[in-house]
mmCIF file of C-alpha atoms in Angstrom:
data_model
loop_
_atom_site.group_PDB
_atom_site.id
_atom_site.type_symbol
_atom_site.label_atom_id
_atom_site.label_comp_id
_atom_site.label_asym_id
_atom_site.label_seq_id
_atom_site.Cartn_x
_atom_site.Cartn_y
_atom_site.Cartn_z
ATOM 1 C CA MET A 1 50.532 86.818 151.090
ATOM 2 C CA THR A 2 47.159 85.423 152.220
ATOM 3 C CA ILE A 3 47.072 81.869 153.506
ATOM 4 C CA ARG A 4 44.105 80.010 151.938
ATOM 5 C CA VAL A 5 42.577 77.686 154.557
ATOM 6 C CA MET A 6 40.022 74.931 154.132
ATOM 7 C CA LEU A 7 37.991 73.551 157.112
ATOM 8 C CA VAL A 8 37.023 69.880 156.979
ATOM 9 C CA ASP A 9 34.850 68.765 159.898
ATOM 10 C CA ASP A 10 31.413 67.253 160.219
ATOM 11 C CA GLN A 11 30.579 69.580 163.118
ATOM 12 C CA VAL A 12 29.218 72.790 161.677
ATOM 13 C CA LEU A 13 29.513 74.595 165.028
ATOM 14 C CA LEU A 14 33.245 73.786 165.186
ATOM 15 C CA ARG A 15 33.796 74.981 161.642
ATOM 16 C CA THR A 16 31.977 78.230 162.459
ATOM 17 C CA GLY A 17 34.196 78.847 165.478
ATOM 18 C CA PHE A 18 37.384 78.237 163.520
ATOM 19 C CA ARG A 19 36.147 80.463 160.656
ATOM 20 C CA MET A 20 35.495 83.363 163.048
ATOM 21 C CA VAL A 21 39.038 83.076 164.501
ATOM 22 C CA LEU A 22 40.668 82.916 161.061
ATOM 23 C CA ALA A 23 38.491 85.669 159.552
ATOM 24 C CA ALA A 24 39.961 88.176 162.049
ATOM 25 C CA GLN A 25 43.477 87.587 160.684
ATOM 26 C CA PRO A 26 44.763 89.865 157.930
ATOM 27 C CA ASP A 27 46.926 87.079 156.427
ATOM 28 C CA MET A 28 44.336 84.285 156.407
ATOM 29 C CA GLU A 29 41.146 83.509 154.445
ATOM 30 C CA VAL A 30 38.856 80.509 154.717
ATOM 31 C CA VAL A 31 38.253 79.681 151.033
ATOM 32 C CA ALA A 32 36.400 76.406 151.492
ATOM 33 C CA GLU A 33 34.636 74.099 153.904
ATOM 34 C CA ALA A 34 33.534 70.445 153.832
ATOM 35 C CA GLY A 35 31.604 68.157 156.180
ATOM 36 C CA ASP A 36 33.365 64.927 155.164
ATOM 37 C CA GLY A 37 36.321 63.621 153.185
ATOM 38 C CA VAL A 38 34.366 62.876 149.969
ATOM 39 C CA GLU A 39 33.160 66.492 149.874
ATOM 40 C CA ALA A 40 36.609 67.774 150.659
ATOM 41 C CA LEU A 41 38.179 65.947 147.713
ATOM 42 C CA GLN A 42 35.459 67.298 145.395
ATOM 43 C CA VAL A 43 35.961 70.880 146.592
ATOM 44 C CA LEU A 44 39.741 70.647 146.166
ATOM 45 C CA ARG A 45 39.334 69.908 142.482
ATOM 46 C CA SER A 46 38.141 73.463 141.835
ATOM 47 C CA THR A 47 39.581 75.410 144.810
ATOM 48 C CA ALA A 48 43.190 76.452 145.500
ATOM 49 C CA VAL A 49 44.028 75.769 149.145
ATOM 50 C CA ASP A 50 47.294 76.158 151.093
ATOM 51 C CA VAL A 51 46.461 74.605 154.491
ATOM 52 C CA ILE A 52 43.666 72.182 155.502
ATOM 53 C CA LEU A 53 42.399 71.774 159.026
ATOM 54 C CA MET A 54 41.277 68.130 158.942
ATOM 55 C CA ASP A 55 39.043 66.339 161.414
ATOM 56 C CA VAL A 56 39.706 62.603 161.636
ATOM 57 C CA ARG A 57 36.391 61.066 162.635
ATOM 58 C CA MET A 58 33.935 61.838 159.819
ATOM 59 C CA PRO A 59 31.246 59.917 157.865
ATOM 60 C CA LYS A 60 31.787 58.653 154.326
ATOM 61 C CA LEU A 61 35.561 59.110 154.269
ATOM 62 C CA ASP A 62 37.600 59.681 157.430
ATOM 63 C CA GLY A 63 40.304 62.275 157.780
ATOM 64 C CA VAL A 64 43.221 59.829 157.627
ATOM 65 C CA GLU A 65 42.251 58.355 154.228
ATOM 66 C CA THR A 66 41.387 61.799 152.988
ATOM 67 C CA THR A 67 44.795 63.068 154.057
ATOM 68 C CA ARG A 68 46.482 60.131 152.337
ATOM 69 C CA ARG A 69 44.713 60.888 149.067
ATOM 70 C CA ILE A 70 45.420 64.622 149.266
ATOM 71 C CA CYS A 71 49.141 64.297 150.203
ATOM 72 C CA GLY A 72 49.645 61.767 147.390
ATOM 73 C CA GLU A 73 49.000 64.550 144.814
ATOM 74 C CA PRO A 74 51.727 66.827 143.544
ATOM 75 C CA ASP A 75 51.881 70.316 145.105
ATOM 76 C CA ALA A 76 49.350 69.156 147.694
ATOM 77 C CA PRO A 77 48.188 71.590 150.390
ATOM 78 C CA LYS A 78 49.549 71.038 153.891
ATOM 79 C CA VAL A 79 47.299 69.163 156.257
ATOM 80 C CA LEU A 80 46.885 69.821 159.967
ATOM 81 C CA ILE A 81 45.010 66.940 161.737
ATOM 82 C CA LEU A 82 42.498 68.008 164.370
ATOM 83 C CA THR A 83 41.999 65.478 167.193
ATOM 84 C CA THR A 84 40.061 65.425 170.435
ATOM 85 C CA PHE A 85 42.733 63.517 172.418
ATOM 86 C CA ASP A 86 46.471 63.942 172.726
ATOM 87 C CA LEU A 87 48.386 60.776 171.647
ATOM 88 C CA ASP A 88 45.346 59.631 169.601
ATOM 89 C CA GLU A 89 45.886 56.668 167.272
ATOM 90 C CA TYR A 90 44.178 58.749 164.563
ATOM 91 C CA ALA A 91 46.820 61.486 164.923
ATOM 92 C CA PHE A 92 49.478 58.778 164.535
ATOM 93 C CA SER A 93 47.760 57.463 161.361
ATOM 94 C CA GLY A 94 47.354 60.993 160.044
ATOM 95 C CA LEU A 95 51.071 61.706 160.373
ATOM 96 C CA LYS A 96 51.867 58.464 158.538
ATOM 97 C CA ALA A 97 49.400 59.483 155.860
ATOM 98 C CA GLY A 98 51.360 62.683 155.207
ATOM 99 C CA ALA A 99 49.955 65.328 157.565
ATOM 100 C CA SER A 100 52.411 68.006 158.681
ATOM 101 C CA GLY A 101 51.201 67.833 162.261
ATOM 102 C CA PHE A 102 48.247 67.597 164.539
ATOM 103 C CA MET A 103 46.411 69.902 166.935
ATOM 104 C CA LEU A 104 43.917 69.325 169.702
ATOM 105 C CA LYS A 105 40.448 70.688 168.945
ATOM 106 C CA ASP A 106 40.463 72.762 172.111
ATOM 107 C CA VAL A 107 43.757 74.453 171.178
ATOM 108 C CA PRO A 108 43.978 78.156 172.149
ATOM 109 C CA PRO A 109 43.293 80.374 169.157
ATOM 110 C CA GLY A 110 46.808 81.855 169.272
ATOM 111 C CA ASP A 111 48.386 78.402 169.015
ATOM 112 C CA LEU A 112 46.119 77.398 166.162
ATOM 113 C CA LEU A 113 47.045 80.511 164.138
ATOM 114 C CA ALA A 114 50.759 79.957 164.905
ATOM 115 C CA ALA A 115 50.372 76.365 163.697
ATOM 116 C CA ILE A 116 48.713 77.357 160.443
ATOM 117 C CA ARG A 117 51.442 79.920 159.694
ATOM 118 C CA ALA A 118 54.181 77.387 160.592
ATOM 119 C CA VAL A 119 52.778 74.674 158.392
ATOM 120 C CA HIS A 120 52.316 77.150 155.502
ATOM 121 C CA SER A 121 55.964 78.212 155.757
ATOM 122 C CA GLY A 122 57.103 74.573 155.545
ATOM 123 C CA ASP A 123 57.631 73.789 159.243
ATOM 124 C CA ALA A 124 56.183 70.839 161.129
ATOM 125 C CA VAL A 125 53.864 72.068 163.826
ATOM 126 C CA VAL A 126 54.166 69.092 166.120
ATOM 127 C CA ALA A 127 57.293 69.143 168.232
ATOM 128 C CA PRO A 128 59.263 66.040 167.244
ATOM 129 C CA SER A 129 59.306 65.089 170.883
ATOM 130 C CA THR A 130 55.490 64.903 170.855
ATOM 131 C CA THR A 131 55.582 62.915 167.640
ATOM 132 C CA ARG A 132 58.069 60.611 169.307
ATOM 133 C CA ARG A 133 55.734 59.945 172.240
ATOM 134 C CA LEU A 134 53.023 59.134 169.712
ATOM 135 C CA LEU A 135 55.346 56.720 167.933
ATOM 136 C CA ASP A 136 56.634 55.177 171.170
ATOM 137 C CA ARG A 137 53.036 54.418 172.091
ATOM 138 C CA PHE A 138 52.082 52.953 168.733
ATOM 139 C CA ALA A 139 55.453 51.409 167.829
ATOM 140 C CA PRO A 140 53.891 47.872 168.017
ATOM 141 C CA MET A 141 51.825 48.800 164.974
ATOM 142 C CA LEU A 142 54.908 49.467 162.908
ATOM 143 C CA PRO A 143 56.496 46.738 160.732
ATOM 144 C CA SER A 144 59.020 44.703 162.689
ATOM 145 C CA THR A 145 62.572 45.271 161.495
ATOM 146 C CA GLY A 146 65.951 43.817 162.170
ATOM 147 C CA LYS A 147 68.847 45.709 163.578
ATOM 148 C CA GLU A 148 69.700 47.412 160.266
ATOM 149 C CA PRO A 149 67.333 49.958 158.749
ATOM 150 C CA GLN A 150 65.372 48.297 155.929
ATOM 151 C CA HIS A 151 64.476 51.379 153.894
ATOM 152 C CA LYS A 152 66.634 51.407 150.750
ATOM 153 C CA GLU A 153 66.455 55.159 150.393
ATOM 154 C CA LEU A 154 68.448 55.532 153.637
ATOM 155 C CA GLU A 155 71.490 54.248 151.704
ATOM 156 C CA ARG A 156 71.507 57.649 149.903
ATOM 157 C CA LEU A 157 72.345 59.422 153.135
ATOM 158 C CA THR A 158 75.887 60.185 154.174
ATOM 159 C CA GLU A 159 77.011 59.028 157.586
ATOM 160 C CA ARG A 160 76.637 62.593 158.938
ATOM 161 C CA GLU A 161 73.127 62.862 157.544
ATOM 162 C CA ARG A 162 72.167 59.623 159.209
ATOM 163 C CA GLU A 163 73.488 61.033 162.515
ATOM 164 C CA VAL A 164 71.401 64.114 162.036
ATOM 165 C CA MET A 165 68.348 62.100 161.127
ATOM 166 C CA VAL A 166 68.595 60.014 164.296
ATOM 167 C CA LEU A 167 68.819 63.149 166.446
ATOM 168 C CA VAL A 168 65.852 64.739 164.643
ATOM 169 C CA ALA A 169 63.899 61.555 165.329
ATOM 170 C CA GLN A 170 64.884 61.748 168.991
ATOM 171 C CA GLY A 171 63.161 65.102 169.229
ATOM 172 C CA LEU A 172 66.131 67.468 169.192
ATOM 173 C CA SER A 173 65.886 70.963 167.610
ATOM 174 C CA ASN A 174 68.426 72.201 165.090
ATOM 175 C CA GLY A 175 70.185 74.164 167.840
ATOM 176 C CA GLU A 176 70.405 71.124 170.106
ATOM 177 C CA ILE A 177 71.676 68.960 167.204
ATOM 178 C CA ALA A 178 74.310 71.619 166.428
ATOM 179 C CA ALA A 179 75.523 71.542 170.024
ATOM 180 C CA ARG A 180 75.576 67.750 170.137
ATOM 181 C CA LEU A 181 77.528 67.379 166.853
ATOM 182 C CA VAL A 182 79.640 70.569 167.311
ATOM 183 C CA LEU A 183 78.284 72.117 164.045
ATOM 184 C CA SER A 184 76.781 75.469 163.218
ATOM 185 C CA GLU A 185 72.961 75.652 163.229
ATOM 186 C CA ALA A 186 73.052 76.662 159.575
ATOM 187 C CA THR A 187 74.972 73.466 158.718
ATOM 188 C CA VAL A 188 72.423 71.347 160.575
ATOM 189 C CA LYS A 189 69.620 73.092 158.691
ATOM 190 C CA THR A 190 71.438 72.236 155.455
ATOM 191 C CA HIS A 191 71.737 68.581 156.457
ATOM 192 C CA VAL A 192 68.016 68.430 157.376
ATOM 193 C CA GLY A 193 67.129 69.941 154.009
ATOM 194 C CA ARG A 194 69.238 67.376 152.208
ATOM 195 C CA ILE A 195 67.634 64.507 154.215
ATOM 196 C CA LEU A 196 64.148 65.744 153.233
ATOM 197 C CA THR A 197 65.148 66.019 149.561
ATOM 198 C CA LYS A 198 66.923 62.693 149.309
ATOM 199 C CA LEU A 199 64.151 60.777 151.049
ATOM 200 C CA GLY A 200 61.291 62.654 149.365
ATOM 201 C CA LEU A 201 59.862 63.781 152.717
ATOM 202 C CA ARG A 202 57.719 66.938 153.340
ATOM 203 C CA ASP A 203 58.920 67.839 156.871
ATOM 204 C CA ARG A 204 60.589 66.833 160.114
ATOM 205 C CA VAL A 205 57.488 64.894 161.274
ATOM 206 C CA GLN A 206 57.881 62.486 158.333
ATOM 207 C CA VAL A 207 61.554 62.134 159.222
ATOM 208 C CA VAL A 208 60.615 60.919 162.682
ATOM 209 C CA VAL A 209 57.956 58.500 161.275
ATOM 210 C CA LEU A 210 60.399 57.032 158.740
ATOM 211 C CA ALA A 211 63.166 56.624 161.290
ATOM 212 C CA TYR A 212 60.801 54.519 163.373
ATOM 213 C CA GLU A 213 59.429 52.546 160.466
ATOM 214 C CA THR A 214 62.897 51.574 159.228
ATOM 215 C CA GLY A 215 64.277 50.745 162.663
ATOM 216 C CA LEU A 216 66.798 53.617 162.528
ATOM 217 C CA VAL A 217 65.299 54.696 165.856
ATOM 218 C CA ARG A 218 63.263 52.292 168.041
ATOM 219 C CA ALA A 219 60.647 52.849 170.699
ATOM 220 C CA GLY A 220 62.303 54.725 173.547
ATOM 221 C CA GLY A 221 64.106 57.002 171.189
ATOM 222 C CA HIS A 222 67.480 55.279 170.835
ATOM 223 C CA GLY A 223 69.152 54.889 167.488
#
C-alpha cells in the first residue's frame, strides 16, 4: 500500500529535497504540497493524505495551529512536525496539538523514511523519553494541578492501566514495562491499546502529554 504524503513548508528548496527522497521509495508518493497552513487546509479538502510533514514557522497560519485544525477532524492524516531545533517549544506545542511526533529538519533520509512509515502504521515516532525531556523543559507552561490527576477521563482506567500509563509517560518501552510489572509484552500492548481507546488518544506521545497535563506524572518523570 502506498503512503500518500503531503509536504507543508514555506521553503521550496526544502520541499524539493524531501520530495526527491520520498519519490525514490516504492511505497511512498508525494500527493500534495503547500507553502503555508492556509493553503494546506485548502488542499486537504480535495486530496486524500496519510501523513503530513509539517513545518512550524510559516506565514499566514503556523504549523501548530494548522496541526490543531487537521487533527480535530475525524480520520485525520497523521502529522509529523518538522523543526530546526531539538527541544523546540514549537515541537512541544505541536505534540499538544495532536501531532504524532517531531523530526529535526536535518534528519538523515533513512530516519525520515522510517518515521513516515512508523507514523503511518500508528506508532509514535518520537521516543517517549525525548517527549519527556520536552515536557520536563516546558512543564511550567502546563496548567498547575494538585496531587491528584484532574482529568476526569482518567477515572475510566483500571489501577493496572494507570500503572502502565505512568510508565509509558516515564519513557519506558512495552518490553521495559513488561519486565517492571512482570507481565508479558502482549499484555502490556493490550493495556496501552485500552488506554488509548478509553482516553480517546491517537498514540503514546499523547499519553505522555496527558500524563503531564493531569499531574499523573510531574516534571522529572515521577508519578
